[in-house]
Coordinates of C-alpha atoms in Angstrom, one line a residue:
X1 CA 4.2 8.6 4.6
X2 CA 7.3 7.3 2.9
X3 CA 9.9 10.1 2.4
X4 CA 10.2 9.5 -1.3
X5 CA 6.8 10.9 -1.8
X6 CA 7.6 14.1 0.0
X7 CA 9.0 15.8 -3.0
X8 CA 8.2 19.1 -4.6
X9 CA 6.2 17.5 -7.4
X10 CA 3.8 15.9 -5.0
X11 CA 3.6 18.9 -2.9
X12 CA 2.4 21.0 -5.8
X13 CA -0.2 18.4 -6.7
X14 CA -1.4 18.0 -3.2
X15 CA -1.6 21.7 -2.4
X16 CA -3.9 22.0 -5.4
X17 CA -6.3 19.4 -4.0
X18 CA -8.5 21.2 -1.5
X19 CA -11.2 18.8 -0.5
X20 CA -14.6 19.7 0.7
X21 CA -15.7 17.7 3.8
X22 CA -19.4 18.1 3.4
X23 CA -19.6 16.4 0.0
X24 CA -18.4 13.0 1.1
X25 CA -20.5 10.1 2.0
X26 CA -24.0 11.4 2.3
X27 CA -24.1 10.5 -1.4
X28 CA -25.5 7.1 -2.6
X29 CA -23.4 4.8 -4.7
X30 CA -25.2 5.6 -8.0
X31 CA -24.9 9.3 -7.4
X32 CA -21.1 8.9 -6.9
X33 CA -20.6 7.0 -10.2
X34 CA -19.5 9.2 -13.1
X35 CA -20.2 7.8 -16.6
X36 CA -19.0 11.0 -18.4
X37 CA -15.8 10.9 -20.4
X38 CA -13.7 13.8 -21.6
X39 CA -14.8 13.5 -25.2
X40 CA -11.2 13.5 -26.4
X41 CA -9.8 10.6 -28.5
X42 CA -7.0 9.2 -26.4
X43 CA -4.3 7.9 -28.8
X44 CA -4.3 4.5 -27.1
X45 CA -8.1 3.9 -27.3
X46 CA -8.1 1.6 -30.4
X47 CA -7.2 -1.6 -28.5
X48 CA -9.9 -0.9 -26.0
X49 CA -12.6 -0.2 -28.6
X50 CA -11.6 -3.4 -30.5
X51 CA -11.4 -5.7 -27.5
X52 CA -15.2 -5.8 -26.7
X53 CA -14.8 -8.3 -23.8
X54 CA -12.9 -8.0 -20.6
X55 CA -12.7 -9.7 -17.2
X56 CA -13.0 -7.8 -13.9
X57 CA -11.7 -9.4 -10.7
X58 CA -12.8 -8.4 -7.2
X59 CA -10.5 -9.9 -4.7
X60 CA -9.6 -8.8 -1.2
X61 CA -10.2 -9.5 2.5
X62 CA -13.9 -9.6 1.9
X63 CA -13.2 -12.7 -0.2
X64 CA -12.0 -14.5 3.0
X65 CA -15.1 -13.4 4.9
X66 CA -17.3 -14.8 2.0
X67 CA -20.4 -12.7 3.0
X68 CA -20.6 -13.7 6.6
X69 CA -19.7 -11.9 9.8
X70 CA -20.3 -13.1 13.4
X71 CA -22.4 -16.0 12.1
X72 CA -24.7 -13.7 10.2
X73 CA -25.0 -14.0 6.4
X74 CA -25.2 -10.9 4.3
X75 CA -26.5 -10.7 0.7
X76 CA -25.6 -8.3 -2.2
X77 CA -22.2 -6.8 -2.7
X78 CA -19.8 -8.9 -0.6
X79 CA -17.0 -6.4 -1.0
X80 CA -19.2 -3.9 1.0
X81 CA -19.4 -6.3 4.0
X82 CA -17.4 -4.0 6.3
X83 CA -19.9 -1.3 5.5
X84 CA -23.0 -3.5 5.8
X85 CA -22.0 -5.0 9.1
X86 CA -20.4 -1.8 10.4
X87 CA -17.3 -3.6 11.3
X88 CA -14.7 -1.5 13.1
X89 CA -11.4 -0.9 11.3
X90 CA -9.6 -2.7 14.2
X91 CA -11.7 -5.8 14.0
X92 CA -11.6 -5.9 10.2
X93 CA -7.8 -5.5 10.2
X94 CA -7.6 -8.7 12.1
X95 CA -8.9 -10.6 9.0
X96 CA -5.7 -9.8 7.2
X97 CA -3.9 -12.1 9.7
X98 CA -6.0 -15.0 8.4
X99 CA -5.8 -14.2 4.7
X100 CA -3.5 -16.9 3.2
X101 CA -4.6 -17.7 -0.4
X102 CA -2.4 -20.7 -1.0
X103 CA -4.4 -21.9 -4.0
X104 CA -3.8 -18.7 -5.9
X105 CA -2.0 -19.2 -9.2
X106 CA -1.6 -16.1 -11.4
X107 CA -0.8 -18.1 -14.6
X108 CA -4.0 -20.2 -14.2
X109 CA -6.1 -17.1 -13.8
X110 CA -4.6 -15.5 -16.9
X111 CA -4.9 -18.7 -18.9
X112 CA -8.6 -18.9 -17.9
X113 CA -9.2 -15.3 -19.0
X114 CA -7.5 -16.0 -22.3
X115 CA -9.5 -19.1 -22.9
X116 CA -12.7 -17.1 -22.2
X117 CA -12.0 -15.0 -25.3
X118 CA -11.6 -11.8 -23.1
X119 CA -9.1 -9.3 -24.5
X120 CA -8.2 -7.5 -21.2
X121 CA -8.4 -7.8 -17.5
X122 CA -8.7 -5.5 -14.5
X123 CA -8.1 -6.5 -10.8
X124 CA -8.8 -4.7 -7.5
X125 CA -5.5 -3.3 -6.1
X126 CA -7.4 -1.6 -3.3
X127 CA -11.1 -1.6 -2.7
X128 CA -13.1 0.5 -0.2
X129 CA -11.9 -1.7 2.7
X130 CA -8.5 0.0 2.3
X131 CA -6.4 -3.2 2.0
X132 CA -3.7 -3.1 -0.6
X133 CA -3.4 -6.3 -2.6
X134 CA 0.1 -5.3 -3.5
X135 CA 3.4 -4.4 -2.0
X136 CA 2.8 -0.9 -0.9
X137 CA 5.5 1.1 0.8
X138 CA 2.8 3.7 1.8
X139 CA 0.7 1.5 4.1
X140 CA 1.3 -1.5 6.3
X141 CA -2.3 -2.6 5.7
X142 CA -1.3 -4.8 2.7
X143 CA -1.0 -8.4 1.6
X144 CA 2.8 -8.3 1.9
X145 CA 2.9 -6.9 5.4
X146 CA -0.3 -7.8 7.2
X147 CA -1.1 -11.3 5.9
X148 CA 0.7 -14.6 6.4
X149 CA 0.8 -15.0 2.6
X150 CA 3.3 -12.2 2.3
X151 CA 3.5 -12.2 -1.5
X152 CA 2.7 -9.5 -4.0
X153 CA -0.2 -11.1 -6.0
X154 CA -0.5 -8.0 -8.2
X155 CA 3.1 -8.4 -9.3
X156 CA 2.4 -12.0 -10.2
X157 CA -0.8 -11.2 -12.1
X158 CA 0.7 -8.2 -14.0
X159 CA 3.7 -10.4 -15.0
X160 CA 1.5 -13.3 -16.1
X161 CA -0.7 -11.0 -18.1
X162 CA 2.4 -9.4 -19.8
X163 CA 3.7 -12.9 -20.7
X164 CA 0.3 -13.7 -22.3
X165 CA 0.2 -10.3 -24.1
X166 CA -3.1 -9.6 -22.3
X167 CA -3.8 -5.9 -21.5
X168 CA -3.8 -5.5 -17.8
X169 CA -5.2 -2.8 -15.5
X170 CA -5.8 -2.0 -11.8
X171 CA -9.0 -1.1 -10.0
X172 CA -8.3 1.5 -7.3
X173 CA -10.8 3.2 -5.0
X174 CA -9.4 6.6 -4.7
X175 CA -11.7 8.2 -2.2
X176 CA -13.5 5.6 -0.1
X177 CA -11.2 3.9 2.4
X178 CA -12.9 2.5 5.5
X179 CA -9.6 1.6 7.2
X180 CA -8.3 5.1 7.4
X181 CA -9.6 7.8 9.8
X182 CA -9.4 10.4 7.1
X183 CA -10.6 8.2 4.2
X184 CA -14.1 8.6 2.8
X185 CA -17.0 6.5 4.0
X186 CA -16.4 5.1 7.5
X187 CA -18.5 7.3 9.8
X188 CA -19.5 4.5 12.2
X189 CA -15.9 4.1 13.3
X190 CA -14.3 7.5 12.8
X191 CA -16.8 10.1 13.9
X192 CA -14.4 13.1 14.0
X193 CA -14.2 15.6 11.3
X194 CA -12.2 14.1 8.4
X195 CA -9.2 15.6 6.7
X196 CA -9.6 14.3 3.2
X197 CA -6.7 16.3 2.0
X198 CA -4.4 14.4 4.4
X199 CA -5.8 11.0 3.1
X200 CA -5.1 11.9 -0.5
X201 CA -1.7 13.2 0.4
X202 CA -0.6 10.2 2.5
X203 CA -2.2 7.2 0.9
X204 CA -4.4 7.5 -2.2
X205 CA -2.0 9.5 -4.6
X206 CA 1.2 7.7 -3.4
X207 CA -0.4 4.3 -3.9
X208 CA -1.7 5.2 -7.4
X209 CA 1.9 6.3 -8.3
X210 CA 3.2 3.0 -7.0
X211 CA 0.8 1.1 -9.2
X212 CA 1.8 3.2 -12.2
X213 CA 5.5 2.8 -11.5
X214 CA 6.1 -0.7 -10.3
X215 CA 3.9 -3.1 -12.3
X216 CA 4.9 -2.6 -15.9
X217 CA 2.8 -1.2 -18.7
X218 CA -0.8 -0.8 -17.7
X219 CA -3.7 -0.8 -20.1
X220 CA -5.9 1.1 -17.7
X221 CA -6.6 2.4 -14.2
X222 CA -10.2 1.7 -13.2
X223 CA -11.1 4.4 -10.7
X224 CA -14.2 4.2 -8.5
X225 CA -16.4 6.4 -6.3
X226 CA -14.9 9.8 -6.9
X227 CA -15.3 12.3 -4.1
X228 CA -14.3 15.7 -3.0
X229 CA -12.4 17.0 -6.0
X230 CA -13.6 19.8 -8.2
X231 CA -12.9 19.6 -11.9
X232 CA -9.7 21.6 -11.8
X233 CA -8.3 19.5 -9.0
X234 CA -9.3 16.3 -10.8
X235 CA -7.7 17.5 -14.0
X236 CA -4.5 18.2 -12.1
X237 CA -4.5 14.7 -10.7
X238 CA -5.2 13.1 -14.0
X239 CA -2.5 15.0 -15.8
X240 CA 0.0 14.2 -13.1
X241 CA -0.7 10.5 -13.1
X242 CA -0.7 10.4 -16.9
X243 CA 2.9 11.6 -16.9
X244 CA 3.9 8.3 -15.4
X245 CA 2.2 6.3 -18.1
X246 CA 0.7 8.4 -20.9
X247 CA -0.7 5.4 -22.7
X248 CA -2.7 4.2 -19.8
X249 CA -6.5 4.7 -20.0
X250 CA -8.4 6.2 -17.1
X251 CA -12.0 5.1 -16.5
X252 CA -14.8 7.7 -16.2
X253 CA -15.1 7.1 -12.5
X254 CA -12.0 9.2 -12.0
X255 CA -14.7 11.9 -11.8
X256 CA -15.7 15.3 -13.2
X257 CA -16.1 13.9 -16.8
X258 CA -12.4 13.5 -17.2
X259 CA -12.1 9.8 -18.0
X260 CA -10.8 8.5 -21.3
X261 CA -13.9 6.3 -21.8
X262 CA -17.4 5.9 -20.3
X263 CA -18.3 3.4 -17.7
X264 CA -22.0 3.0 -16.9
X265 CA -23.4 2.1 -13.6
X266 CA -23.0 -1.4 -12.2
X267 CA -25.0 -3.8 -14.3
X268 CA -26.3 -1.0 -16.6
X269 CA -26.5 -1.3 -20.4
X270 CA -27.3 1.8 -22.5
X271 CA -30.6 1.7 -24.4
X272 CA -29.1 2.8 -27.8
X273 CA -25.8 2.8 -29.6
X274 CA -23.3 5.3 -28.3
X275 CA -20.5 6.7 -30.5
X276 CA -18.0 7.4 -27.7
X277 CA -16.0 4.5 -26.3
X278 CA -17.8 2.9 -23.4
X279 CA -18.0 -0.1 -21.2
X280 CA -20.8 -2.0 -19.4
X281 CA -19.8 -3.8 -16.2
X282 CA -21.7 -6.9 -15.0
X283 CA -20.9 -9.5 -12.4
X284 CA -21.4 -13.3 -12.5
X285 CA -24.0 -13.3 -9.7
X286 CA -25.5 -10.8 -7.2
X287 CA -22.1 -9.8 -5.7
X288 CA -18.8 -8.5 -7.0
X289 CA -16.7 -9.9 -4.1
X290 CA -17.0 -13.6 -3.3
X291 CA -20.0 -14.7 -1.2
X292 CA -20.1 -18.5 -0.5
X293 CA -24.0 -18.5 -0.3
X294 CA -24.5 -16.6 -3.6
X295 CA -24.9 -19.2 -6.3
X296 CA -27.1 -17.1 -8.6
X297 CA -24.6 -17.3 -11.5
X298 CA -25.2 -16.2 -15.0
X299 CA -25.2 -18.9 -17.6
X300 CA -23.0 -18.9 -20.7
X301 CA -26.0 -18.0 -22.8
X302 CA -26.6 -14.9 -20.5
X303 CA -23.0 -13.8 -21.0
X304 CA -22.9 -14.4 -24.7
X305 CA -26.0 -12.3 -25.2
X306 CA -24.6 -9.6 -23.0
X307 CA -21.4 -9.5 -25.1
X308 CA -23.4 -9.3 -28.3
X309 CA -25.8 -6.7 -26.9
X310 CA -22.9 -4.4 -25.7
X311 CA -21.2 -4.9 -29.1
X312 CA -24.4 -4.1 -31.0
X313 CA -24.4 -0.7 -29.2
X314 CA -20.8 0.0 -29.9
X315 CA -19.4 -0.8 -26.5
X316 CA -17.6 -3.4 -24.4
X317 CA -18.7 -5.8 -21.7
X318 CA -16.4 -6.3 -18.6
X319 CA -17.6 -9.3 -16.7
X320 CA -16.6 -9.7 -13.0
X321 CA -15.6 -12.9 -11.2
X322 CA -15.0 -13.1 -7.5
X323 CA -12.3 -15.6 -6.4
X324 CA -12.6 -17.0 -2.8
X325 CA -10.3 -16.3 0.1
X326 CA -8.1 -19.3 -0.9
X327 CA -7.5 -17.9 -4.4
X328 CA -9.8 -20.3 -6.2
X329 CA -12.3 -19.2 -8.8
X330 CA -15.7 -20.9 -8.5
X331 CA -15.9 -24.0 -10.8
X332 CA -19.2 -22.9 -12.2
X333 CA -17.5 -19.6 -13.4
X334 CA -14.6 -21.6 -14.9
X335 CA -16.9 -23.9 -16.9
X336 CA -19.0 -21.0 -18.0
X337 CA -16.1 -18.8 -19.2
X338 CA -14.6 -21.7 -21.2
X339 CA -18.0 -22.2 -22.9
X340 CA -18.1 -18.5 -23.7
X341 CA -14.6 -18.8 -25.1
X342 CA -15.6 -21.7 -27.4
X343 CA -18.5 -19.6 -28.8
X344 CA -16.2 -16.6 -29.3
X345 CA -13.6 -18.8 -31.1
X346 CA -16.2 -19.5 -33.7
X347 CA -18.1 -16.3 -33.7
X348 CA -15.5 -13.7 -32.6
X349 CA -15.4 -12.1 -36.1
X350 CA -18.8 -10.6 -35.3
X351 CA -17.7 -9.2 -32.0
X352 CA -14.0 -8.1 -32.0
X353 CA -13.3 -4.8 -33.7
X354 CA -16.9 -4.6 -34.7
X355 CA -19.1 -1.5 -34.5
X356 CA -22.7 -1.0 -33.7
X357 CA -25.1 -2.5 -36.2
X358 CA -27.3 -0.2 -38.2
X359 CA -30.5 -2.1 -37.7
X360 CA -32.2 -1.6 -34.3
X361 CA -32.9 -4.6 -32.0
X362 CA -35.5 -6.9 -33.6
X363 CA -37.8 -9.6 -32.1
X364 CA -35.1 -12.1 -33.1
X365 CA -32.0 -10.2 -31.7
X366 CA -29.4 -7.6 -32.4
X367 CA -26.8 -6.7 -35.1
X368 CA -23.1 -5.7 -35.2
X369 CA -21.2 -4.6 -38.3
X370 CA -18.0 -4.2 -40.1
X371 CA -17.4 -2.6 -43.5
X372 CA -19.4 -4.5 -46.1
X373 CA -20.8 -6.9 -43.5
X374 CA -23.8 -6.9 -41.1
X375 CA -23.9 -9.7 -38.5
X376 CA -27.2 -10.9 -37.3
X377 CA -27.2 -12.2 -33.7
X378 CA -30.3 -14.4 -33.4
X379 CA -31.4 -14.9 -29.8
X380 CA -35.0 -16.0 -30.6
X381 CA -35.7 -17.9 -33.8
X382 CA -39.0 -17.2 -35.7
X383 CA -41.1 -20.3 -35.6
X384 CA -41.7 -20.1 -39.4
X385 CA -38.0 -20.1 -40.2
X386 CA -38.2 -16.8 -42.0
X387 CA -36.1 -14.0 -40.6
X388 CA -36.9 -10.5 -41.7
X389 CA -34.2 -7.8 -41.6
X390 CA -36.2 -4.5 -42.1
X391 CA -34.6 -1.3 -43.2
X392 CA -31.8 -3.0 -45.1
X393 CA -31.0 -0.4 -47.7
X394 CA -27.6 -1.6 -49.1
X395 CA -27.6 -4.2 -51.9
X396 CA -27.2 -7.6 -50.4
X397 CA -24.6 -9.9 -52.0
X398 CA -24.8 -13.1 -49.8
X399 CA -26.1 -14.5 -46.5
X400 CA -24.4 -17.3 -44.7
X401 CA -23.9 -18.8 -41.2
X402 CA -20.8 -17.4 -39.6
X403 CA -19.9 -20.8 -38.3
X404 CA -19.1 -23.0 -41.3
X405 CA -20.0 -20.4 -43.9
X406 CA -23.1 -22.3 -44.9
X407 CA -24.9 -20.3 -47.7
X408 CA -28.5 -19.5 -47.0
X409 CA -31.5 -18.7 -49.2
X410 CA -32.5 -15.1 -49.1
X411 CA -34.4 -12.4 -51.1
X412 CA -34.3 -8.7 -50.9
X413 CA -37.4 -6.6 -51.7
X414 CA -36.8 -2.9 -51.4
X415 CA -35.4 -2.5 -47.9
X416 CA -36.7 -5.8 -46.7
X417 CA -34.2 -8.7 -46.5
X418 CA -35.8 -12.1 -45.8
X419 CA -33.5 -15.0 -44.8
X420 CA -34.5 -18.7 -44.7
X421 CA -32.9 -20.1 -41.6
X422 CA -31.3 -23.6 -41.5
X423 CA -33.5 -26.2 -39.8
X424 CA -31.0 -26.6 -37.0
X425 CA -28.9 -23.8 -35.5
X426 CA -25.2 -24.3 -36.4
X427 CA -23.9 -23.0 -33.0
X428 CA -26.7 -23.5 -30.6
X429 CA -29.5 -21.3 -29.4
X430 CA -27.6 -18.8 -27.2
X431 CA -26.7 -16.6 -30.2
X432 CA -26.8 -18.0 -33.8
X433 CA -24.8 -15.6 -36.0
X434 CA -25.4 -15.0 -39.7
X435 CA -23.2 -12.8 -42.0
X436 CA -24.8 -10.6 -44.5
X437 CA -22.4 -9.3 -47.1
X438 CA -23.4 -6.1 -49.0
X439 CA -22.3 -3.5 -51.5
X440 CA -22.7 0.2 -51.0
X441 CA -22.4 2.7 -48.2
X442 CA -23.2 1.6 -44.6
X443 CA -26.4 3.2 -43.6
X444 CA -26.8 5.3 -40.4
X445 CA -28.5 3.7 -37.4
X446 CA -32.3 3.9 -37.9
X447 CA -34.1 4.2 -34.6
X448 CA -37.2 5.7 -36.2
X449 CA -38.2 2.7 -38.2
X450 CA -41.4 0.9 -37.2
X451 CA -41.1 -1.9 -34.6
X452 CA -41.6 -5.3 -36.2
X453 CA -44.5 -7.5 -34.8
X454 CA -45.1 -11.0 -35.9
X455 CA -46.9 -14.1 -34.8
X456 CA -43.7 -16.0 -35.5
X457 CA -42.4 -15.0 -32.1
X458 CA -43.6 -15.9 -28.6
X459 CA -43.7 -12.3 -27.6
X460 CA -43.1 -9.0 -29.4
X461 CA -41.6 -6.3 -27.2
X462 CA -42.2 -2.6 -28.0
X463 CA -39.3 -0.8 -26.1
X464 CA -40.0 2.7 -24.9
X465 CA -36.7 3.9 -26.4
X466 CA -38.3 3.4 -29.8
X467 CA -41.5 5.3 -29.0
X468 CA -42.5 8.9 -29.6
X469 CA -43.5 10.8 -26.6
X470 CA -45.6 13.9 -26.3
X471 CA -46.3 16.5 -23.6
X472 CA -44.4 16.1 -20.4
X473 CA -43.5 12.5 -21.1
X474 CA -39.8 11.8 -20.8
X475 CA -37.2 9.0 -21.0
X476 CA -35.7 8.1 -17.6
X477 CA -33.4 5.5 -16.2
X478 CA -35.0 3.7 -13.3
X479 CA -32.5 2.4 -10.8
X480 CA -33.3 -0.1 -8.0
X481 CA -31.8 -3.1 -6.3
X482 CA -32.8 -6.5 -4.9
X483 CA -30.0 -7.0 -2.4
X484 CA -27.6 -4.4 -1.1
X485 CA -25.6 -3.1 -4.1
X486 CA -27.2 -5.5 -6.6
X487 CA -28.2 -2.7 -8.9
X488 CA -30.7 -2.9 -11.7
X489 CA -31.2 -0.2 -14.3
X490 CA -34.2 0.0 -16.7
X491 CA -35.0 2.5 -19.4
X492 CA -38.6 3.7 -18.8
X493 CA -41.0 6.5 -19.9
X494 CA -42.4 8.6 -17.0
X495 CA -44.0 11.9 -16.1
X496 CA -47.3 11.1 -17.9
X497 CA -49.8 13.0 -15.8
X498 CA -52.5 14.3 -18.1
X499 CA -54.2 13.5 -21.4
X500 CA -51.7 15.7 -23.2
X501 CA -48.9 13.3 -22.2
X502 CA -48.7 10.2 -24.3
X503 CA -46.4 7.4 -25.5
X504 CA -46.8 6.4 -29.2
X505 CA -45.4 3.3 -30.8
X506 CA -45.3 2.8 -34.5
X507 CA -45.4 -0.9 -35.4
X508 CA -45.3 -3.0 -38.5
X509 CA -47.5 -6.2 -38.4
X510 CA -46.0 -8.8 -40.7
X511 CA -49.3 -10.8 -40.8
X512 CA -52.9 -10.3 -39.7
X513 CA -54.1 -11.7 -36.5
X514 CA -55.2 -11.2 -32.9
X515 CA -52.7 -10.0 -30.3
X516 CA -53.0 -9.6 -26.5
X517 CA -51.7 -6.2 -25.2
X518 CA -49.7 -6.1 -22.0
X519 CA -48.3 -3.0 -20.3
X520 CA -45.0 -3.7 -18.5
X521 CA -44.7 -1.1 -15.8
X522 CA -43.9 -0.2 -12.2
X523 CA -46.4 1.8 -10.2
X524 CA -46.0 3.0 -6.5
X525 CA -49.1 2.8 -4.3
X526 CA -49.5 6.6 -4.4
X527 CA -50.1 6.4 -8.2
X528 CA -52.3 3.3 -8.2
X529 CA -55.9 3.4 -9.2
X530 CA -55.6 6.0 -11.9
X531 CA -57.2 5.4 -15.3
X532 CA -55.4 5.3 -18.6
X533 CA -56.1 4.1 -22.1
X534 CA -54.5 2.3 -24.9
X535 CA -55.6 3.2 -28.4
X536 CA -54.9 1.2 -31.5
X537 CA -56.5 0.8 -34.9
X538 CA -59.6 2.7 -33.9
X539 CA -60.1 0.7 -30.7
X540 CA -59.8 2.0 -27.1
X541 CA -58.8 -0.1 -24.1
X542 CA -59.3 1.5 -20.7
X543 CA -57.4 0.3 -17.6
X544 CA -56.7 1.2 -14.0
X545 CA -53.1 1.2 -12.8
X546 CA -52.1 -1.4 -10.3
X547 CA -49.7 -0.9 -7.4
X548 CA -46.5 -2.8 -7.7
X549 CA -44.5 -1.3 -4.8
X550 CA -44.9 1.1 -1.9
X551 CA -42.4 3.6 -3.3
X552 CA -39.7 3.9 -6.0
X553 CA -36.4 4.1 -4.3
X554 CA -33.0 3.3 -5.8
X555 CA -32.0 1.5 -2.6
X556 CA -35.0 -0.8 -2.6
X557 CA -36.5 -3.5 -4.8
X558 CA -39.4 -2.7 -7.2
X559 CA -41.6 -5.1 -9.1
X560 CA -42.8 -4.7 -12.6
X561 CA -46.2 -6.0 -13.6
X562 CA -47.2 -7.4 -17.0
X563 CA -50.7 -5.9 -17.0
X564 CA -53.1 -7.3 -19.7
X565 CA -55.4 -4.6 -21.0
X566 CA -57.1 -6.1 -24.0
X567 CA -57.0 -8.1 -27.3
X568 CA -56.6 -6.3 -30.6
X569 CA -57.3 -7.6 -34.1
X570 CA -54.8 -6.4 -36.7
X571 CA -56.8 -7.2 -39.9
X572 CA -54.0 -6.9 -42.4
X573 CA -50.2 -6.5 -42.9
X574 CA -49.8 -2.8 -42.3
X575 CA -48.3 0.0 -40.2
X576 CA -50.2 0.7 -37.0
X577 CA -50.0 3.2 -34.1
X578 CA -50.4 2.2 -30.5
X579 CA -50.7 5.0 -27.9
X580 CA -50.7 5.0 -24.1
X581 CA -52.3 8.0 -22.4
X582 CA -53.7 9.0 -19.0
X583 CA -57.5 9.5 -19.1
X584 CA -57.5 12.5 -16.7
X585 CA -55.2 14.9 -14.9
X586 CA -53.5 13.4 -11.9
X587 CA -50.3 12.0 -10.6
X588 CA -47.7 10.2 -12.7
X589 CA -49.6 7.3 -14.3
X590 CA -46.7 4.8 -14.0
X591 CA -43.2 4.2 -15.3
X592 CA -43.5 2.0 -18.3
X593 CA -40.7 -0.2 -19.6
X594 CA -42.3 -1.6 -22.7
X595 CA -45.5 -2.8 -24.3
X596 CA -45.8 -6.5 -25.2
X597 CA -47.9 -7.9 -28.0
X598 CA -48.5 -11.7 -27.8
X599 CA -50.1 -13.4 -30.8
X600 CA -53.1 -15.6 -30.4
X601 CA -52.0 -19.0 -31.7
X602 CA -55.0 -21.4 -31.7

């Protein structure tokens, strides 16, 4: 350890950190995430809450390996390749000698991020592999000392971001470090009892202080995978680091509910608006670090809708890109980000500095708002050209397209606002944005309003977050993955085991007609074969649950089934109740994501 860290201040901090060995890596990734924030309003949060869209960059030695080790391809999280392949620290360290990203250009990266419309960026200074992508005096395992490249890429990026006036932050894995004998996580290589206190003392804390001292003003430090510290020790660490840059925001994964804002799990979006500042993190494909054989990229439409959805719930989207080992960003990502930027240039008013819309998600899309304005983000056009905004209690003044400010025909009847859409979308079909100007007080969010159902849409989704539930039925988050680390999170209703447990949807049919009823659920084989029923408008539809997987496990894939259970006639425009209930006592019926109603269109 460098002598300059052996001062009294660090000794006091490090003496306070008494780590518990048994609580380390037996935990799974999701269990180590921490989405809790401290609930306090950090004085520098406004820029973050207004930004709405940021770019995450995962770049390290894993980028050079590109998802392959010893002629075997790995899928999922490429930055976890050392863990997946159980590569020894010695062998992995040799990769640094081949890491020479000659195509890296900090200004080009920052220019691309600016052109995407993103308002901040975060880059990995050290991931779990333990390799410092900066000039660290604490460890020789760094880009400046162990690679032929020899330059401090973090210095170049932080400088380019400062020149572009783009808030800049570092990702830092404070506990997991597979290169160090005493770091968290590597139990295939270092089998001895670990001294986590020694790791924090000699590497983690000194490197964090380097980042907060040598790279200018930081917008945030994005911590990851907290481990071993109790709340008092974590508070001591947070306070000590904040002394170096009080304005810097710390993500919730610093642990113990002491972050300045909430970060959800990888690829997780909350089901409803949240008042506290928060961020959803998604990646372009199935990996965060570069994998040459992973081409499952999101489209610009996917990303635009993710940005709008996060904004409609009051939060931010941080989208990850994974440059390759040469320092190049995949061309498909470049083209996509520029397309997103063009959309934001026209429609950014509805995103930046917006707050959650007061109308829940509708068959056509979501809403964001500002004082006196409600923005309608249309993902799915009604085929009759008539867009209903239910629960609109303020007095409407005007409705227009955001792009071009084209005035549209509209009428307000009570709390129903009906808008006649233009024949052709002004800005394409990814997200067509309308502006509704209104007078009066902004209403509160109305989750209890009936769910709109109309034959004007291909499918009408009844999300479980909008349902009432009785008995033991409860809302849960179901976590699973397809590839290693390719996490999926779905809001479901579970624990329905008896006729006393039920899920009840209140719907509003906009026109009479026949609708086919589908249940969208996951059901392990142990629960399959049980009977349930759907009741609606005096009709009862019995069904038997179908197996969709052997078991529900966060580390394994699960499949949802769209189970057709009957056709219902809704004879008139009216409010209806749809209930799902087990027929008899037994095991959990299933975990249901939503009910779908599809109109019969002869």
